[in-house]
Amino acid sequence: MSAELFGLQTLPCAGSVTGPQGVQVSGGCSMSVPLTAADPQGRDEPTVLQQAVRLLVLLDRCGLPTVPADPSGTVAVLRAEMQLQALDFWLRNPDYLAGELMTKVENGELGASYLQVVEDLLEGQEPDLHWYPMPRWFHGAYEVIDDAFSVLSAYGLAVVRRVGSAKSTARSQFFLTEAGRGAVEELKKDPLLSWYIGQAELVKLVAGNDNGSTLKKRQYQQAEYASTKLGTKIAPIHAGVAARLEIAQAAQANEGGTDASTSPAEGDT
């Protein structure tokens, strides 16, 4: 499974890309960047194939094991589109993902070593290149995934099933096949696409076992998310997360200095 299959190729770093923090990434090097379609709001849109890669790795890393009643040949499942959309939002918006990690560090759920992960998400070139804002609708961040999932289905990597009969209760369930899991293992070897796997693992870390409605409620706690007008792209929170990171790093440095100054001097007993 090649990178070209998913709409990626190696391109020179001509021009620049503006990320959520307003910093332009530019230069004359040769690097791998995603091919995208033009976005009328100023940021390129991901291709259908890139969307398919994200859905594939989210199913693999965040899906629950299937049960005997599920379709034959499937190994993992996300049982609600709301959950999948919420997970995809964090994968597409590294600043919001960084904010969730910061909250866990501040609450003592994660160690201070994750501050470096947060910094990489905020300032690293790779997350910036993969930043694709989502529009907000009535139930939060949402983007049509039918075409992307059709790609996965066509390759036998995933299947979708509708459960329930009435429109008010019917919902889609998204299954990863054995072939899909094998494809993710192949993606690990790809220098371009393996990045998505690491990001999806961070998404799983912050999502925990929360269902779709709980994840959406958590995302709505961000004022920028909640105040975004319907149908427009959700605003970034880079500046706010960066400020929290700076405070946490300063506190960590002070604690380190205190530990050093209060530790017994060499030879003391």
Short mmCIF file of C-alpha atoms in Angstrom, two decimals:
data_model
loop_
_atom_site.label_atom_id
_atom_site.label_comp_id
_atom_site.label_asym_id
_atom_site.label_seq_id
_atom_site.Cartn_x
_atom_site.Cartn_y
_atom_site.Cartn_z
CA MET A 1 0.00 0.00 0.00
CA SER A 2 1.84 3.08 -1.22
CA ALA A 3 1.63 6.70 -0.16
CA GLU A 4 0.49 7.62 -3.67
CA LEU A 5 -2.63 5.49 -3.17
CA PHE A 6 -3.77 7.90 -0.48
CA GLY A 7 -3.10 11.11 -2.36
CA LEU A 8 0.36 11.86 -0.98
CA GLN A 9 3.58 12.49 -2.80
CA THR A 10 6.95 14.17 -2.34
CA LEU A 11 6.94 17.83 -3.31
CA PRO A 12 9.48 20.63 -2.94
CA CYS A 13 8.85 23.07 -0.08
CA ALA A 14 8.07 25.96 -2.39
CA GLY A 15 5.72 28.56 -1.00
CA SER A 16 4.35 28.36 2.52
CA VAL A 17 1.57 26.90 4.63
CA THR A 18 -0.16 28.92 7.34
CA GLY A 19 -1.00 26.89 10.42
CA PRO A 20 -3.43 27.42 13.30
CA GLN A 21 -0.88 29.50 15.19
CA GLY A 22 -0.54 31.89 12.26
CA VAL A 23 3.05 30.81 11.59
CA GLN A 24 4.05 30.16 8.01
CA VAL A 25 6.10 27.06 7.22
CA SER A 26 8.27 27.65 4.20
CA GLY A 27 11.64 26.90 2.70
CA GLY A 28 13.45 25.44 -0.25
CA CYS A 29 13.85 21.86 1.00
CA SER A 30 12.30 18.71 -0.42
CA MET A 31 9.72 17.12 1.84
CA SER A 32 6.52 15.11 1.76
CA VAL A 33 3.28 17.06 1.98
CA PRO A 34 -0.35 16.10 1.36
CA LEU A 35 -2.01 16.93 -1.92
CA THR A 36 -5.14 18.94 -1.18
CA ALA A 37 -8.04 20.67 -2.86
CA ALA A 38 -8.59 24.41 -2.64
CA ASP A 39 -10.59 25.70 0.32
CA PRO A 40 -12.54 28.92 -0.29
CA GLN A 41 -11.92 29.96 3.34
CA GLY A 42 -8.16 30.04 2.77
CA ARG A 43 -7.00 26.64 3.99
CA ASP A 44 -6.66 23.64 1.69
CA GLU A 45 -9.15 20.82 2.22
CA PRO A 46 -7.93 17.24 2.68
CA THR A 47 -8.54 14.87 -0.19
CA VAL A 48 -11.01 12.01 0.12
CA LEU A 49 -8.06 9.62 0.27
CA GLN A 50 -6.50 11.49 3.17
CA GLN A 51 -9.83 11.35 4.97
CA ALA A 52 -9.86 7.61 4.35
CA VAL A 53 -6.44 7.23 5.99
CA ARG A 54 -7.61 9.11 9.08
CA LEU A 55 -10.75 7.00 9.42
CA LEU A 56 -8.74 3.81 8.95
CA VAL A 57 -6.24 4.57 11.72
CA LEU A 58 -8.97 5.83 14.06
CA LEU A 59 -10.88 2.57 13.65
CA ASP A 60 -7.71 0.61 14.34
CA ARG A 61 -6.49 2.61 17.34
CA CYS A 62 -9.79 3.73 18.91
CA GLY A 63 -12.22 0.98 17.93
CA LEU A 64 -13.48 -1.65 20.36
CA PRO A 65 -13.09 -5.38 19.66
CA THR A 66 -15.98 -6.84 17.71
CA VAL A 67 -18.36 -9.49 19.07
CA PRO A 68 -19.68 -12.67 17.40
CA ALA A 69 -22.86 -10.92 16.22
CA ASP A 70 -20.85 -8.38 14.20
CA PRO A 71 -20.03 -8.86 10.48
CA SER A 72 -17.68 -11.73 9.72
CA GLY A 73 -14.05 -10.79 9.15
CA THR A 74 -14.19 -7.59 11.21
CA VAL A 75 -11.90 -6.94 14.18
CA ALA A 76 -12.78 -3.51 15.59
CA VAL A 77 -15.78 -1.19 15.65
CA LEU A 78 -16.90 2.34 16.48
CA ARG A 79 -20.64 2.11 17.08
CA ALA A 80 -21.69 5.71 16.49
CA GLU A 81 -20.82 8.34 13.90
CA MET A 82 -20.88 11.05 16.57
CA GLN A 83 -17.97 9.32 18.27
CA LEU A 84 -16.05 8.96 15.01
CA GLN A 85 -16.60 12.63 14.13
CA ALA A 86 -15.38 13.74 17.58
CA LEU A 87 -12.24 11.60 17.31
CA ASP A 88 -11.57 12.87 13.79
CA PHE A 89 -11.83 16.45 15.05
CA TRP A 90 -8.91 15.90 17.44
CA LEU A 91 -6.90 14.14 14.75
CA ARG A 92 -7.41 17.08 12.37
CA ASN A 93 -6.82 19.81 14.97
CA PRO A 94 -3.52 19.30 16.83
CA ASP A 95 -4.07 22.39 19.01
CA TYR A 96 -7.31 20.96 20.44
CA LEU A 97 -5.58 17.61 20.95
CA ALA A 98 -2.74 19.42 22.72
CA GLY A 99 -5.29 21.19 24.92
CA GLU A 100 -6.77 17.87 26.04
CA LEU A 101 -3.30 16.55 26.87
CA MET A 102 -2.56 19.73 28.84
CA THR A 103 -5.73 19.22 30.88
CA LYS A 104 -4.66 15.69 31.75
CA VAL A 105 -1.20 16.91 32.79
CA GLU A 106 -2.72 19.70 34.89
CA ASN A 107 -5.08 17.20 36.55
CA GLY A 108 -2.24 14.80 37.32
CA GLU A 109 -3.56 12.10 34.96
CA LEU A 110 -0.43 12.33 32.79
CA GLY A 111 3.16 13.01 33.76
CA ALA A 112 5.17 16.15 32.98
CA SER A 113 6.93 14.30 30.16
CA TYR A 114 3.82 14.94 28.07
CA LEU A 115 4.60 18.66 28.06
CA GLN A 116 7.09 17.94 25.30
CA VAL A 117 4.38 16.13 23.34
CA VAL A 118 2.14 19.18 23.73
CA GLU A 119 4.93 21.46 22.53
CA ASP A 120 5.54 19.26 19.49
CA LEU A 121 1.82 19.37 18.64
CA LEU A 122 1.78 23.16 18.87
CA GLU A 123 5.07 24.04 17.23
CA GLY A 124 6.06 21.06 15.11
CA GLN A 125 5.98 21.39 11.34
CA GLU A 126 4.33 18.01 10.78
CA PRO A 127 1.16 18.70 12.84
CA ASP A 128 0.88 22.09 11.16
CA LEU A 129 0.87 20.51 7.71
CA HIS A 130 -1.89 18.12 8.77
CA TRP A 131 -4.11 20.78 10.37
CA TYR A 132 -7.53 20.71 8.70
CA PRO A 133 -10.27 22.67 10.53
CA MET A 134 -13.81 21.30 10.60
CA PRO A 135 -17.08 23.25 10.35
CA ARG A 136 -19.46 23.35 13.30
CA TRP A 137 -23.05 22.28 12.84
CA PHE A 138 -25.91 21.64 15.27
CA HIS A 139 -24.18 18.71 16.95
CA GLY A 140 -20.66 20.10 16.84
CA ALA A 141 -17.79 19.43 14.43
CA TYR A 142 -19.06 17.48 11.45
CA GLU A 143 -17.99 16.63 7.93
CA VAL A 144 -19.49 14.15 5.49
CA ILE A 145 -17.46 10.93 5.51
CA ASP A 146 -19.46 8.85 3.01
CA ASP A 147 -16.97 9.18 0.14
CA ALA A 148 -13.96 8.42 2.35
CA PHE A 149 -15.62 5.36 3.80
CA SER A 150 -16.58 4.21 0.32
CA VAL A 151 -12.86 4.15 -0.52
CA LEU A 152 -12.15 1.95 2.49
CA SER A 153 -15.06 -0.33 1.59
CA ALA A 154 -13.90 -0.61 -2.02
CA TYR A 155 -10.51 -1.89 -0.84
CA GLY A 156 -12.11 -4.24 1.70
CA LEU A 157 -10.53 -2.36 4.61
CA ALA A 158 -13.72 -1.37 6.43
CA VAL A 159 -17.49 -1.75 6.30
CA VAL A 160 -20.41 0.29 7.60
CA ARG A 161 -23.71 -1.13 8.83
CA ARG A 162 -26.95 0.63 9.77
CA VAL A 163 -28.78 -0.59 12.87
CA GLY A 164 -32.33 0.32 13.86
CA SER A 165 -35.30 0.94 11.60
CA ALA A 166 -36.81 4.30 12.51
CA LYS A 167 -34.98 7.42 11.35
CA SER A 168 -34.85 8.71 14.91
CA THR A 169 -33.10 5.60 16.23
CA ALA A 170 -31.15 4.29 13.23
CA ARG A 171 -27.40 4.77 13.43
CA SER A 172 -24.28 3.72 11.56
CA GLN A 173 -21.65 1.40 12.96
CA PHE A 174 -18.15 1.43 11.47
CA PHE A 175 -16.11 -1.77 11.31
CA LEU A 176 -12.43 -2.39 10.61
CA THR A 177 -11.75 -5.61 8.72
CA GLU A 178 -8.82 -7.97 9.12
CA ALA A 179 -7.47 -6.56 5.86
CA GLY A 180 -7.84 -3.05 7.28
CA ARG A 181 -5.77 -3.95 10.32
CA GLY A 182 -3.13 -5.39 8.03
CA ALA A 183 -3.16 -2.16 6.03
CA VAL A 184 -2.49 -0.14 9.18
CA GLU A 185 0.50 -2.37 9.90
CA GLU A 186 1.78 -1.50 6.44
CA LEU A 187 1.21 2.20 7.08
CA LYS A 188 3.63 1.97 10.01
CA LYS A 189 6.40 1.39 7.47
CA ASP A 190 5.52 4.44 5.38
CA PRO A 191 7.50 7.59 6.31
CA LEU A 192 4.54 9.79 5.37
CA LEU A 193 1.51 7.96 6.66
CA SER A 194 2.93 6.51 9.88
CA TRP A 195 2.50 9.98 11.42
CA TYR A 196 -1.27 9.44 11.51
CA ILE A 197 -0.90 6.32 13.64
CA GLY A 198 0.99 8.13 16.39
CA GLN A 199 -1.58 10.92 16.35
CA ALA A 200 -4.46 8.44 16.57
CA GLU A 201 -2.82 6.87 19.62
CA LEU A 202 -2.80 10.30 21.30
CA VAL A 203 -6.46 10.73 20.35
CA LYS A 204 -7.24 7.40 22.03
CA LEU A 205 -5.32 8.51 25.11
CA VAL A 206 -7.38 11.68 25.55
CA ALA A 207 -10.71 10.11 24.53
CA GLY A 208 -10.51 7.17 26.90
CA ASN A 209 -13.75 5.19 26.97
CA ASP A 210 -16.07 8.18 26.52
CA ASN A 211 -18.96 7.80 24.08
CA GLY A 212 -19.72 10.24 21.29
CA SER A 213 -22.04 12.55 23.23
CA THR A 214 -19.56 12.84 26.10
CA LEU A 215 -16.72 13.63 23.70
CA LYS A 216 -18.81 16.35 22.06
CA LYS A 217 -19.63 17.87 25.46
CA ARG A 218 -15.93 17.97 26.27
CA GLN A 219 -15.17 19.71 22.99
CA TYR A 220 -17.94 22.25 23.58
CA GLN A 221 -16.21 23.30 26.80
CA GLN A 222 -13.77 25.24 24.62
CA ALA A 223 -15.22 28.72 24.14
CA GLU A 224 -13.81 29.06 20.62
CA TYR A 225 -15.49 25.81 19.61
CA ALA A 226 -18.85 26.65 21.18
CA SER A 227 -18.98 30.21 19.81
CA THR A 228 -18.19 29.30 16.19
CA LYS A 229 -21.08 30.20 13.89
CA LEU A 230 -22.91 27.29 12.30
CA GLY A 231 -21.43 26.25 8.98
CA THR A 232 -18.07 27.97 9.53
CA LYS A 233 -14.70 26.49 10.45
CA ILE A 234 -14.05 26.05 14.16
CA ALA A 235 -11.52 28.60 15.40
CA PRO A 236 -8.09 27.44 16.66
CA ILE A 237 -7.05 27.57 20.33
CA HIS A 238 -3.29 27.54 19.79
CA ALA A 239 -2.56 30.74 21.74
CA GLY A 240 -4.47 29.65 24.83
CA VAL A 241 -2.88 26.19 24.95
CA ALA A 242 0.57 27.69 24.38
CA ALA A 243 0.04 30.01 27.37
CA ARG A 244 -0.94 27.07 29.58
CA LEU A 245 2.10 25.14 28.37
CA GLU A 246 4.42 28.05 29.21
CA ILE A 247 3.04 28.20 32.76
CA ALA A 248 3.42 24.44 33.22
CA GLN A 249 6.97 24.44 31.87
CA ALA A 250 7.94 27.31 34.16
CA ALA A 251 6.47 25.47 37.15
CA GLN A 252 8.36 22.33 36.20
CA ALA A 253 11.61 24.31 35.91
CA ASN A 254 11.04 25.88 39.33
CA GLU A 255 10.36 22.51 40.89
CA GLY A 256 13.56 21.18 39.37
CA GLY A 257 15.52 24.12 40.73
CA THR A 258 13.99 23.69 44.18
CA ASP A 259 14.81 20.00 44.20
CA ALA A 260 18.41 20.72 43.31
CA SER A 261 18.81 23.46 45.90
CA THR A 262 17.30 21.44 48.73
CA SER A 263 19.03 18.16 47.98
CA PRO A 264 21.83 17.16 50.36
CA ALA A 265 25.26 18.47 49.39
CA GLU A 266 27.89 15.93 48.44
CA GLY A 267 29.42 14.48 51.58
CA ASP A 268 26.56 15.54 53.90
CA THR A 269 24.95 12.85 56.04
#
